[in-house]
mmCIF file of N, CA and C in Angstrom:
data_model
loop_
_atom_site.group_PDB
_atom_site.id
_atom_site.type_symbol
_atom_site.label_atom_id
_atom_site.label_comp_id
_atom_site.label_asym_id
_atom_site.label_seq_id
_atom_site.Cartn_x
_atom_site.Cartn_y
_atom_site.Cartn_z
ATOM 1 N N MET A 129 0.848 -1.374 -0.064
ATOM 2 C CA MET A 129 -0.202 -0.038 0.422
ATOM 3 C C MET A 129 0.902 1.028 0.292
ATOM 4 N N LYS A 130 0.127 2.356 -0.553
ATOM 5 C CA LYS A 130 1.198 3.276 -1.103
ATOM 6 C C LYS A 130 0.122 4.745 -0.514
ATOM 7 N N LEU A 131 0.729 5.269 0.592
ATOM 8 C CA LEU A 131 0.280 6.568 0.467
ATOM 9 C C LEU A 131 0.744 8.062 -0.152
ATOM 10 N N THR A 132 0.073 8.391 -0.538
ATOM 11 C CA THR A 132 0.572 10.259 -0.908
ATOM 12 C C THR A 132 -0.002 11.419 -0.024
ATOM 13 N N LEU A 133 0.659 12.500 0.502
ATOM 14 C CA LEU A 133 -0.126 13.311 0.640
ATOM 15 C C LEU A 133 -0.148 14.214 -0.373
ATOM 16 N N LEU A 134 -1.332 15.021 -0.905
ATOM 17 C CA LEU A 134 -1.825 15.616 -2.230
ATOM 18 C C LEU A 134 -2.145 16.947 -1.430
ATOM 19 N N CYS A 135 -2.771 17.090 -0.331
ATOM 20 C CA CYS A 135 -2.634 18.132 -0.142
ATOM 21 C C CYS A 135 -3.135 18.254 1.632
ATOM 22 N N ASN A 136 -3.851 19.604 1.943
ATOM 23 C CA ASN A 136 -2.969 19.730 3.482
ATOM 24 C C ASN A 136 -3.767 18.075 4.377
ATOM 25 N N ALA A 137 -4.722 17.005 3.671
ATOM 26 C CA ALA A 137 -5.296 15.773 4.846
ATOM 27 C C ALA A 137 -5.987 15.678 3.590
ATOM 28 N N GLY A 138 -5.703 15.712 1.837
ATOM 29 C CA GLY A 138 -5.748 15.207 0.871
ATOM 30 C C GLY A 138 -4.370 13.659 0.596
ATOM 31 N N LEU A 139 -5.532 12.076 0.550
ATOM 32 C CA LEU A 139 -4.870 11.350 0.629
ATOM 33 C C LEU A 139 -4.983 10.702 0.076
ATOM 34 N N ALA A 140 -3.795 10.380 -1.406
ATOM 35 C CA ALA A 140 -4.070 8.971 -2.239
ATOM 36 C C ALA A 140 -3.468 7.888 -1.773
ATOM 37 N N ILE A 141 -4.573 6.225 -0.890
ATOM 38 C CA ILE A 141 -3.884 4.917 -1.225
ATOM 39 C C ILE A 141 -4.192 4.587 -1.874
ATOM 40 N N GLU A 142 -2.828 3.686 -2.098
ATOM 41 C CA GLU A 142 -2.365 2.775 -3.703
ATOM 42 C C GLU A 142 -2.471 2.123 -3.799
ATOM 43 N N THR A 143 -2.940 0.761 -4.597
ATOM 44 C CA THR A 143 -2.357 0.188 -3.871
ATOM 45 C C THR A 143 -2.494 -0.266 -5.905
ATOM 46 N N GLU A 144 -1.728 -1.893 -5.929
ATOM 47 C CA GLU A 144 -1.378 -2.548 -7.712
ATOM 48 C C GLU A 144 -2.379 -1.464 -8.382
ATOM 49 N N ASP A 145 -3.169 -2.387 -7.961
ATOM 50 C CA ASP A 145 -4.752 -1.707 -9.114
ATOM 51 C C ASP A 145 -5.769 -1.273 -8.959
ATOM 52 N N ALA A 146 -5.990 -0.523 -7.867
ATOM 53 C CA ALA A 146 -6.549 1.031 -7.390
ATOM 54 C C ALA A 146 -6.107 1.507 -6.182
ATOM 55 N N MET A 147 -7.036 2.861 -6.295
ATOM 56 C CA MET A 147 -6.954 3.883 -5.743
ATOM 57 C C MET A 147 -7.935 4.372 -5.553
ATOM 58 N N LEU A 148 -8.056 5.518 -3.743
ATOM 59 C CA LEU A 148 -8.825 5.736 -3.224
ATOM 60 C C LEU A 148 -8.440 7.231 -2.571
ATOM 61 N N LEU A 149 -8.906 7.755 -2.434
ATOM 62 C CA LEU A 149 -8.667 9.425 -2.330
ATOM 63 C C LEU A 149 -9.172 10.070 -1.484
ATOM 64 N N VAL A 150 -8.484 9.980 -0.624
ATOM 65 C CA VAL A 150 -9.673 10.250 1.023
ATOM 66 C C VAL A 150 -9.520 11.329 1.664
ATOM 67 N N ASP A 151 -10.367 13.141 1.636
ATOM 68 C CA ASP A 151 -9.863 14.072 2.207
ATOM 69 C C ASP A 151 -9.126 15.390 0.418
ATOM 70 N N LEU A 152 -9.866 14.695 0.170
ATOM 71 C CA LEU A 152 -9.778 15.913 -0.821
ATOM 72 C C LEU A 152 -10.725 15.355 -2.472
ATOM 73 N N PRO A 153 -11.094 16.731 -2.991
ATOM 74 C CA PRO A 153 -10.190 17.923 -3.365
ATOM 75 C C PRO A 153 -10.531 18.821 -2.293
ATOM 76 N N ASN A 154 -10.253 19.135 -2.466
ATOM 77 C CA ASN A 154 -10.070 20.700 -0.833
ATOM 78 C C ASN A 154 -10.594 22.041 -0.895
ATOM 79 N N THR A 155 -11.008 23.074 -0.562
ATOM 80 C CA THR A 155 -11.379 24.173 -1.119
ATOM 81 C C THR A 155 -10.083 25.846 -0.490
ATOM 82 N N PRO A 156 -9.167 26.457 -1.362
ATOM 83 C CA PRO A 156 -8.359 27.152 -0.993
ATOM 84 C C PRO A 156 -8.739 27.663 0.534
ATOM 85 N N LEU A 157 -7.866 28.037 1.163
ATOM 86 C CA LEU A 157 -8.367 28.314 3.132
ATOM 87 C C LEU A 157 -6.849 28.919 3.082
ATOM 88 N N GLU A 158 -6.814 29.584 3.307
ATOM 89 C CA GLU A 158 -5.223 30.273 4.151
ATOM 90 C C GLU A 158 -4.856 29.540 5.199
ATOM 91 N N PRO A 159 -4.369 29.245 6.699
ATOM 92 C CA PRO A 159 -3.272 28.799 5.635
ATOM 93 C C PRO A 159 -2.548 27.428 4.979
ATOM 94 N N PHE A 160 -3.792 26.534 4.483
ATOM 95 C CA PHE A 160 -4.176 25.196 4.661
ATOM 96 C C PHE A 160 -2.744 24.749 3.302
ATOM 97 N N TYR A 161 -2.015 23.454 2.898
ATOM 98 C CA TYR A 161 -2.124 23.614 1.251
ATOM 99 C C TYR A 161 -3.426 23.036 0.365
ATOM 100 N N THR A 162 -3.652 23.905 -0.956
ATOM 101 C CA THR A 162 -5.131 23.753 -2.170
ATOM 102 C C THR A 162 -4.334 22.138 -2.869
ATOM 103 N N LEU A 163 -4.861 21.351 -2.947
ATOM 104 C CA LEU A 163 -5.062 20.621 -4.014
ATOM 105 C C LEU A 163 -3.876 21.494 -5.062
ATOM 106 N N PRO A 164 -3.258 20.969 -6.160
ATOM 107 C CA PRO A 164 -2.253 22.614 -7.232
ATOM 108 C C PRO A 164 -3.620 21.053 -7.608
ATOM 109 N N GLU A 165 -4.103 22.391 -8.724
ATOM 110 C CA GLU A 165 -5.044 22.553 -10.417
ATOM 111 C C GLU A 165 -4.248 21.497 -10.648
ATOM 112 N N GLU A 166 -3.307 21.085 -10.898
ATOM 113 C CA GLU A 166 -2.463 20.666 -12.496
ATOM 114 C C GLU A 166 -3.146 19.299 -12.420
ATOM 115 N N ILE A 167 -2.606 18.330 -10.570
ATOM 116 C CA ILE A 167 -3.272 17.334 -10.053
ATOM 117 C C ILE A 167 -5.094 17.310 -10.322
ATOM 118 N N TRP A 168 -5.941 17.967 -9.852
ATOM 119 C CA TRP A 168 -6.908 18.212 -9.748
ATOM 120 C C TRP A 168 -7.359 17.580 -11.325
ATOM 121 N N GLN A 169 -6.913 18.549 -12.249
ATOM 122 C CA GLN A 169 -6.631 17.831 -13.618
ATOM 123 C C GLN A 169 -6.987 16.840 -14.026
ATOM 124 N N GLN A 170 -5.226 15.586 -13.941
ATOM 125 C CA GLN A 170 -5.012 14.349 -13.298
ATOM 126 C C GLN A 170 -6.275 13.711 -13.281
ATOM 127 N N ILE A 171 -7.251 13.930 -11.955
ATOM 128 C CA ILE A 171 -8.304 13.264 -11.337
ATOM 129 C C ILE A 171 -9.154 13.374 -11.402
ATOM 130 N N LEU A 172 -9.196 14.253 -12.276
ATOM 131 C CA LEU A 172 -11.141 14.607 -12.771
ATOM 132 C C LEU A 172 -11.151 14.219 -14.357
ATOM 133 N N ASN A 173 -9.806 14.112 -14.711
ATOM 134 C CA ASN A 173 -9.532 13.470 -16.221
ATOM 135 C C ASN A 173 -9.743 11.467 -16.559
ATOM 136 N N ARG A 174 -9.406 11.155 -15.006
ATOM 137 C CA ARG A 174 -8.992 10.125 -15.141
ATOM 138 C C ARG A 174 -7.123 9.644 -15.685
ATOM 139 N N GLN A 175 -6.916 10.591 -15.671
ATOM 140 C CA GLN A 175 -5.632 10.618 -16.188
ATOM 141 C C GLN A 175 -4.793 9.888 -15.523
ATOM 142 N N PRO A 176 -3.133 8.812 -15.906
ATOM 143 C CA PRO A 176 -2.435 7.609 -14.895
ATOM 144 C C PRO A 176 -1.695 8.547 -13.911
ATOM 145 N N PRO A 177 -1.494 8.980 -12.899
ATOM 146 C CA PRO A 177 -1.823 7.574 -12.121
ATOM 147 C C PRO A 177 -3.417 7.016 -11.880
ATOM 148 N N TYR A 178 -4.492 8.128 -11.425
ATOM 149 C CA TYR A 178 -6.010 8.856 -11.448
ATOM 150 C C TYR A 178 -6.590 7.646 -11.799
ATOM 151 N N ASP A 179 -6.523 6.830 -13.063
ATOM 152 C CA ASP A 179 -7.836 6.610 -13.759
ATOM 153 C C ASP A 179 -7.649 5.538 -12.783
ATOM 154 N N LYS A 180 -7.084 4.816 -11.994
ATOM 155 C CA LYS A 180 -7.328 3.853 -10.751
ATOM 156 C C LYS A 180 -8.120 4.356 -9.755
ATOM 157 N N VAL A 181 -9.122 5.496 -10.066
ATOM 158 C CA VAL A 181 -9.389 5.570 -8.402
ATOM 159 C C VAL A 181 -10.629 4.647 -8.975
ATOM 160 N N CYS A 182 -11.200 4.359 -7.545
ATOM 161 C CA CYS A 182 -12.027 3.339 -7.158
ATOM 162 C C CYS A 182 -13.190 3.634 -6.753
ATOM 163 N N GLY A 183 -12.969 4.607 -5.993
ATOM 164 C CA GLY A 183 -14.200 6.370 -4.680
ATOM 165 C C GLY A 183 -13.367 7.221 -3.929
ATOM 166 N N PHE A 184 -13.991 7.721 -4.133
ATOM 167 C CA PHE A 184 -12.952 9.395 -2.540
ATOM 168 C C PHE A 184 -13.791 8.655 -1.151
ATOM 169 N N TRP A 185 -13.396 9.309 0.000
ATOM 170 C CA TRP A 185 -13.764 9.351 1.493
ATOM 171 C C TRP A 185 -13.728 10.478 2.266
ATOM 172 N N PHE A 186 -14.413 10.630 2.555
ATOM 173 C CA PHE A 186 -14.253 11.886 2.958
ATOM 174 C C PHE A 186 -14.435 11.139 4.968
ATOM 175 N N THR A 187 -13.311 12.172 5.445
ATOM 176 C CA THR A 187 -14.144 12.339 6.861
ATOM 177 C C THR A 187 -14.999 13.510 7.107
ATOM 178 N N HIS A 188 -15.206 14.228 6.969
ATOM 179 C CA HIS A 188 -15.639 15.469 7.315
ATOM 180 C C HIS A 188 -15.615 17.097 6.201
ATOM 181 N N LEU A 189 -16.723 17.077 6.568
ATOM 182 C CA LEU A 189 -16.994 18.233 5.423
ATOM 183 C C LEU A 189 -16.729 19.671 5.947
ATOM 184 N N HIS A 190 -15.602 19.987 5.995
ATOM 185 C CA HIS A 190 -14.571 21.376 6.450
ATOM 186 C C HIS A 190 -14.361 21.638 4.943
ATOM 187 N N PRO A 191 -14.442 23.024 5.087
ATOM 188 C CA PRO A 191 -13.929 23.342 3.441
ATOM 189 C C PRO A 191 -11.972 22.977 4.010
ATOM 190 N N ASP A 192 -11.309 22.788 4.266
ATOM 191 C CA ASP A 192 -9.774 22.156 4.404
ATOM 192 C C ASP A 192 -9.981 20.444 4.142
ATOM 193 N N HIS A 193 -11.111 20.124 3.832
ATOM 194 C CA HIS A 193 -10.847 18.780 3.473
ATOM 195 C C HIS A 193 -12.289 18.407 2.572
ATOM 196 N N TRP A 194 -12.789 18.967 1.768
ATOM 197 C CA TRP A 194 -13.180 19.017 0.072
ATOM 198 C C TRP A 194 -12.989 20.540 -0.569
ATOM 199 N N ASN A 195 -14.111 20.328 -1.640
ATOM 200 C CA ASN A 195 -14.228 21.094 -1.868
ATOM 201 C C ASN A 195 -15.820 20.379 -2.467
ATOM 202 N N ARG A 196 -17.233 21.269 -1.856
ATOM 203 C CA ARG A 196 -18.810 20.322 -3.212
ATOM 204 C C ARG A 196 -18.739 20.554 -4.588
ATOM 205 N N GLU A 197 -17.373 22.123 -4.773
ATOM 206 C CA GLU A 197 -17.829 22.041 -6.362
ATOM 207 C C GLU A 197 -17.471 20.935 -7.540
ATOM 208 N N LYS A 198 -16.163 20.569 -6.731
ATOM 209 C CA LYS A 198 -15.296 19.700 -7.773
ATOM 210 C C LYS A 198 -15.618 18.781 -6.878
ATOM 211 N N VAL A 199 -15.930 18.159 -5.864
ATOM 212 C CA VAL A 199 -16.715 16.570 -5.804
ATOM 213 C C VAL A 199 -18.175 16.547 -6.847
ATOM 214 N N GLU A 200 -18.385 16.870 -6.464
ATOM 215 C CA GLU A 200 -19.909 17.031 -7.599
ATOM 216 C C GLU A 200 -19.103 17.280 -8.741
ATOM 217 N N GLU A 201 -18.446 18.191 -9.734
ATOM 218 C CA GLU A 201 -17.830 17.612 -10.909
ATOM 219 C C GLU A 201 -18.087 16.624 -11.335
ATOM 220 N N TYR A 202 -17.029 15.871 -10.433
ATOM 221 C CA TYR A 202 -16.337 14.687 -10.680
ATOM 222 C C TYR A 202 -17.889 14.050 -10.803
ATOM 223 N N CYS A 203 -18.078 14.237 -9.601
ATOM 224 C CA CYS A 203 -19.285 13.023 -8.831
ATOM 225 C C CYS A 203 -20.237 12.832 -10.893
ATOM 226 N N ARG A 204 -20.422 13.855 -11.256
ATOM 227 C CA ARG A 204 -21.262 14.055 -12.082
ATOM 228 C C ARG A 204 -20.546 13.358 -13.909
ATOM 229 N N ARG A 205 -18.875 13.405 -14.076
ATOM 230 C CA ARG A 205 -18.830 13.596 -15.240
ATOM 231 C C ARG A 205 -18.048 11.547 -14.328
ATOM 232 N N TRP A 206 -18.038 11.552 -13.258
ATOM 233 C CA TRP A 206 -17.768 9.135 -13.063
ATOM 234 C C TRP A 206 -18.545 8.903 -12.461
ATOM 235 N N PRO A 207 -20.018 8.956 -12.720
ATOM 236 C CA PRO A 207 -21.090 8.467 -11.575
ATOM 237 C C PRO A 207 -21.087 6.991 -11.142
ATOM 238 N N GLU A 208 -20.124 6.163 -11.217
ATOM 239 C CA GLU A 208 -19.860 5.193 -10.933
ATOM 240 C C GLU A 208 -18.686 4.544 -10.250
ATOM 241 N N ILE A 209 -18.505 6.250 -9.539
ATOM 242 C CA ILE A 209 -17.025 5.950 -8.987
ATOM 243 C C ILE A 209 -17.804 7.519 -6.944
ATOM 244 N N PRO A 210 -17.588 5.963 -6.422
ATOM 245 C CA PRO A 210 -18.336 6.246 -5.225
ATOM 246 C C PRO A 210 -17.750 7.689 -4.464
ATOM 247 N N CYS A 211 -18.914 8.593 -3.766
ATOM 248 C CA CYS A 211 -18.437 9.088 -2.717
ATOM 249 C C CYS A 211 -18.688 8.849 -2.140
ATOM 250 N N TYR A 212 -18.202 8.320 -0.554
ATOM 251 C CA TYR A 212 -18.672 9.022 0.936
ATOM 252 C C TYR A 212 -18.536 9.907 1.882
ATOM 253 N N MET A 213 -19.749 10.379 1.956
ATOM 254 C CA MET A 213 -19.374 11.555 2.753
ATOM 255 C C MET A 213 -20.124 11.513 4.476
ATOM 256 N N PRO A 214 -19.008 12.053 5.666
ATOM 257 C CA PRO A 214 -20.000 11.416 6.912
ATOM 258 C C PRO A 214 -21.872 11.447 7.122
ATOM 259 N N GLN A 215 -22.199 11.317 7.664
ATOM 260 C CA GLN A 215 -23.878 11.367 7.774
ATOM 261 C C GLN A 215 -24.252 11.911 8.802
ATOM 262 N N GLU A 216 -24.996 13.046 9.421
ATOM 263 C CA GLU A 216 -25.113 12.953 10.835
ATOM 264 C C GLU A 216 -26.207 11.430 11.830
ATOM 265 N N ARG A 217 -26.533 10.565 11.566
ATOM 266 C CA ARG A 217 -27.729 9.146 11.634
ATOM 267 C C ARG A 217 -26.576 8.605 11.878
ATOM 268 N N ILE A 218 -25.714 8.032 11.407
ATOM 269 C CA ILE A 218 -24.653 7.271 11.068
ATOM 270 C C ILE A 218 -23.271 7.066 12.396
ATOM 271 N N ILE A 219 -23.131 5.825 13.118
ATOM 272 C CA ILE A 219 -22.248 6.087 13.987
ATOM 273 C C ILE A 219 -21.311 5.399 13.763
ATOM 274 N N LYS A 220 -21.223 4.374 13.224
ATOM 275 C CA LYS A 220 -20.476 3.801 12.883
ATOM 276 C C LYS A 220 -20.457 2.901 12.311
ATOM 277 N N GLY A 221 -19.593 2.198 11.506
ATOM 278 C CA GLY A 221 -19.789 1.252 10.132
ATOM 279 C C GLY A 221 -18.895 -0.026 9.402
ATOM 280 N N LYS A 222 -18.935 -0.439 8.393
ATOM 281 C CA LYS A 222 -18.134 -0.598 7.125
ATOM 282 C C LYS A 222 -18.731 -0.741 5.940
ATOM 283 N N VAL A 223 -17.838 -0.331 5.229
ATOM 284 C CA VAL A 223 -18.407 0.009 3.451
ATOM 285 C C VAL A 223 -16.710 -0.544 3.644
ATOM 286 N N SER A 224 -16.704 -1.014 2.154
ATOM 287 C CA SER A 224 -15.486 -1.654 1.094
ATOM 288 C C SER A 224 -15.591 -0.855 0.051
ATOM 289 N N ILE A 225 -14.772 -0.057 -0.335
ATOM 290 C CA ILE A 225 -14.525 0.819 -1.893
ATOM 291 C C ILE A 225 -13.862 -0.142 -3.246
ATOM 292 N N GLY A 226 -13.841 -0.983 -3.327
ATOM 293 C CA GLY A 226 -12.400 -1.281 -4.512
ATOM 294 C C GLY A 226 -12.065 -3.051 -3.438
ATOM 295 N N PRO A 227 -10.643 -3.217 -3.058
ATOM 296 C CA PRO A 227 -9.641 -3.361 -3.115
ATOM 297 C C PRO A 227 -9.517 -2.938 -0.791
ATOM 298 N N PHE A 228 -10.845 -1.766 -1.005
ATOM 299 C CA PHE A 228 -9.531 -0.800 0.351
ATOM 300 C C PHE A 228 -11.051 -1.331 1.309
ATOM 301 N N ALA A 229 -11.045 -1.631 2.838
ATOM 302 C CA ALA A 229 -12.298 -2.490 3.625
ATOM 303 C C ALA A 229 -12.602 -1.052 4.206
ATOM 304 N N ILE A 230 -12.922 -0.410 4.574
ATOM 305 C CA ILE A 230 -13.318 0.968 5.779
ATOM 306 C C ILE A 230 -14.609 1.200 6.819
ATOM 307 N N ARG A 231 -13.661 1.083 7.510
ATOM 308 C CA ARG A 231 -14.876 0.604 9.158
ATOM 309 C C ARG A 231 -14.487 2.354 9.376
ATOM 310 N N PHE A 232 -15.046 2.936 10.537
ATOM 311 C CA PHE A 232 -15.322 4.175 10.651
ATOM 312 C C PHE A 232 -16.226 4.502 11.753
ATOM 313 N N GLN A 233 -16.097 5.043 12.704
ATOM 314 C CA GLN A 233 -16.461 5.473 14.114
ATOM 315 C C GLN A 233 -16.555 7.455 13.654
ATOM 316 N N ARG A 234 -17.751 7.870 15.099
ATOM 317 C CA ARG A 234 -18.459 9.001 15.117
ATOM 318 C C ARG A 234 -17.270 9.496 15.578
ATOM 319 N N MET A 235 -16.229 10.557 16.105
ATOM 320 C CA MET A 235 -15.638 11.034 16.959
ATOM 321 C C MET A 235 -16.010 12.734 16.879
ATOM 322 N N ASP A 236 -16.436 12.349 17.685
ATOM 323 C CA ASP A 236 -15.405 14.531 18.023
ATOM 324 C C ASP A 236 -15.077 14.932 17.560
ATOM 325 N N HIS A 237 -14.821 16.025 16.758
ATOM 326 C CA HIS A 237 -13.674 16.881 15.808
ATOM 327 C C HIS A 237 -14.109 17.702 17.372
ATOM 328 N N ALA A 238 -12.409 18.714 16.609
ATOM 329 C CA ALA A 238 -11.835 18.843 17.370
ATOM 330 C C ALA A 238 -12.062 20.307 18.135
ATOM 331 N N PRO A 239 -12.093 20.913 19.084
ATOM 332 C CA PRO A 239 -13.459 21.238 19.670
ATOM 333 C C PRO A 239 -13.457 22.838 19.246
ATOM 334 N N ILE A 240 -14.546 23.327 18.266
ATOM 335 C CA ILE A 240 -14.470 24.839 16.951
ATOM 336 C C ILE A 240 -16.784 24.683 17.521
ATOM 337 N N ALA A 241 -16.740 25.998 17.102
ATOM 338 C CA ALA A 241 -17.998 25.715 17.970
ATOM 339 C C ALA A 241 -19.238 24.852 15.217
ATOM 340 N N ASN A 242 -20.296 24.922 16.327
ATOM 341 C CA ASN A 242 -20.390 23.973 14.975
ATOM 342 C C ASN A 242 -20.018 22.899 14.084
ATOM 343 N N ALA A 243 -18.965 22.214 14.678
ATOM 344 C CA ALA A 243 -18.607 21.169 13.820
ATOM 345 C C ALA A 243 -19.203 19.644 12.934
ATOM 346 N N PRO A 244 -19.384 20.089 12.198
ATOM 347 C CA PRO A 244 -19.799 18.576 11.329
ATOM 348 C C PRO A 244 -19.822 17.445 12.425
ATOM 349 N N PRO A 245 -20.696 16.250 11.187
ATOM 350 C CA PRO A 245 -20.246 14.744 11.628
ATOM 351 C C PRO A 245 -18.832 14.594 10.701
ATOM 352 N N HIS A 246 -18.330 13.248 12.025
ATOM 353 C CA HIS A 246 -16.549 14.344 12.159
ATOM 354 C C HIS A 246 -16.449 12.503 12.138
ATOM 355 N N VAL A 247 -15.821 11.797 11.383
ATOM 356 C CA VAL A 247 -15.200 9.982 11.838
ATOM 357 C C VAL A 247 -14.030 9.976 11.828
ATOM 358 N N VAL A 248 -13.151 8.844 12.858
ATOM 359 C CA VAL A 248 -12.438 8.119 12.027
ATOM 360 C C VAL A 248 -12.118 6.908 11.555
ATOM 361 N N THR A 249 -11.433 7.339 10.861
ATOM 362 C CA THR A 249 -11.230 5.164 10.370
ATOM 363 C C THR A 249 -10.497 4.693 9.691
ATOM 364 N N MET A 250 -10.413 3.279 9.551
ATOM 365 C CA MET A 250 -9.354 2.575 9.417
ATOM 366 C C MET A 250 -9.194 2.260 8.026
ATOM 367 N N ILE A 251 -8.664 1.839 7.108
ATOM 368 C CA ILE A 251 -9.025 1.144 5.585
ATOM 369 C C ILE A 251 -7.511 1.026 5.884
ATOM 370 N N THR A 252 -8.432 -0.826 4.941
ATOM 371 C CA THR A 252 -7.670 -2.047 5.422
ATOM 372 C C THR A 252 -6.945 -2.283 3.786
ATOM 373 N N THR A 253 -5.974 -3.614 3.140
ATOM 374 C CA THR A 253 -5.984 -4.405 2.321
ATOM 375 C C THR A 253 -5.031 -4.894 2.635
ATOM 376 N N GLY A 254 -5.150 -5.720 1.567
ATOM 377 C CA GLY A 254 -4.311 -7.368 1.794
ATOM 378 C C GLY A 254 -2.530 -6.812 1.511
ATOM 379 N N GLU A 255 -2.093 -5.756 1.671
ATOM 380 C CA GLU A 255 -1.392 -4.898 1.850
ATOM 381 C C GLU A 255 -1.351 -4.341 3.087
ATOM 382 N N GLY A 256 -1.691 -4.276 3.902
ATOM 383 C CA GLY A 256 -1.694 -4.057 4.984
ATOM 384 C C GLY A 256 -2.480 -2.693 5.964
ATOM 385 N N SER A 257 -2.656 -2.071 6.355
ATOM 386 C CA SER A 257 -3.392 -0.859 7.508
ATOM 387 C C SER A 257 -3.112 0.610 7.373
ATOM 388 N N VAL A 258 -3.914 1.591 8.079
ATOM 389 C CA VAL A 258 -3.856 2.948 7.623
ATOM 390 C C VAL A 258 -4.250 3.755 8.728
ATOM 391 N N TYR A 259 -4.362 4.697 9.832
ATOM 392 C CA TYR A 259 -5.738 4.826 10.861
ATOM 393 C C TYR A 259 -5.665 6.020 10.636
ATOM 394 N N LEU A 260 -7.206 6.810 9.978
ATOM 395 C CA LEU A 260 -6.776 8.443 10.496
ATOM 396 C C LEU A 260 -7.466 8.693 11.084
ATOM 397 N N PRO A 261 -6.708 9.759 11.397
ATOM 398 C CA PRO A 261 -8.545 9.924 13.065
ATOM 399 C C PRO A 261 -8.444 11.461 12.637
ATOM 400 N N ALA A 262 -8.100 12.317 10.864
ATOM 401 C CA ALA A 262 -9.078 14.059 10.732
ATOM 402 C C ALA A 262 -8.230 14.770 11.663
ATOM 403 N N ASP A 263 -9.429 15.035 12.469
ATOM 404 C CA ASP A 263 -8.882 16.531 12.510
ATOM 405 C C ASP A 263 -10.053 16.291 14.704
ATOM 406 N N ALA A 264 -9.710 14.487 14.869
ATOM 407 C CA ALA A 264 -10.380 14.000 16.229
ATOM 408 C C ALA A 264 -9.492 14.781 17.544
ATOM 409 N N VAL A 265 -10.595 13.908 18.325
ATOM 410 C CA VAL A 265 -10.006 15.446 19.269
ATOM 411 C C VAL A 265 -8.950 14.075 19.928
#
């Protein structure tokens, strides 16, 4: 399993045949590092290595972790690629996206006003696991 940091909290998690994108694209917001437009265009147009993208996973919907317009644009262009976002009513669960087994659980966001639903995540493949606490307390 290969992990590549592409922006603030945005990761590409890659196996030989698949890629899961986590918490990207993000919205330009100082002081956070924004996904470069060149990389976004490669993702959007499914150019290698982003032709292996099998899904998107979001820990929460703050601008430093997601960009609504860009995600909607991708979903319109590639409706067969799932995008998972935390839901208010779901406390914990499991989902599979391609070869990625994802376990998640709601956990409080670091103290801020009006914190959105937020999950911590364990992503596992046959090659290993990665734990993503995102902005958990």
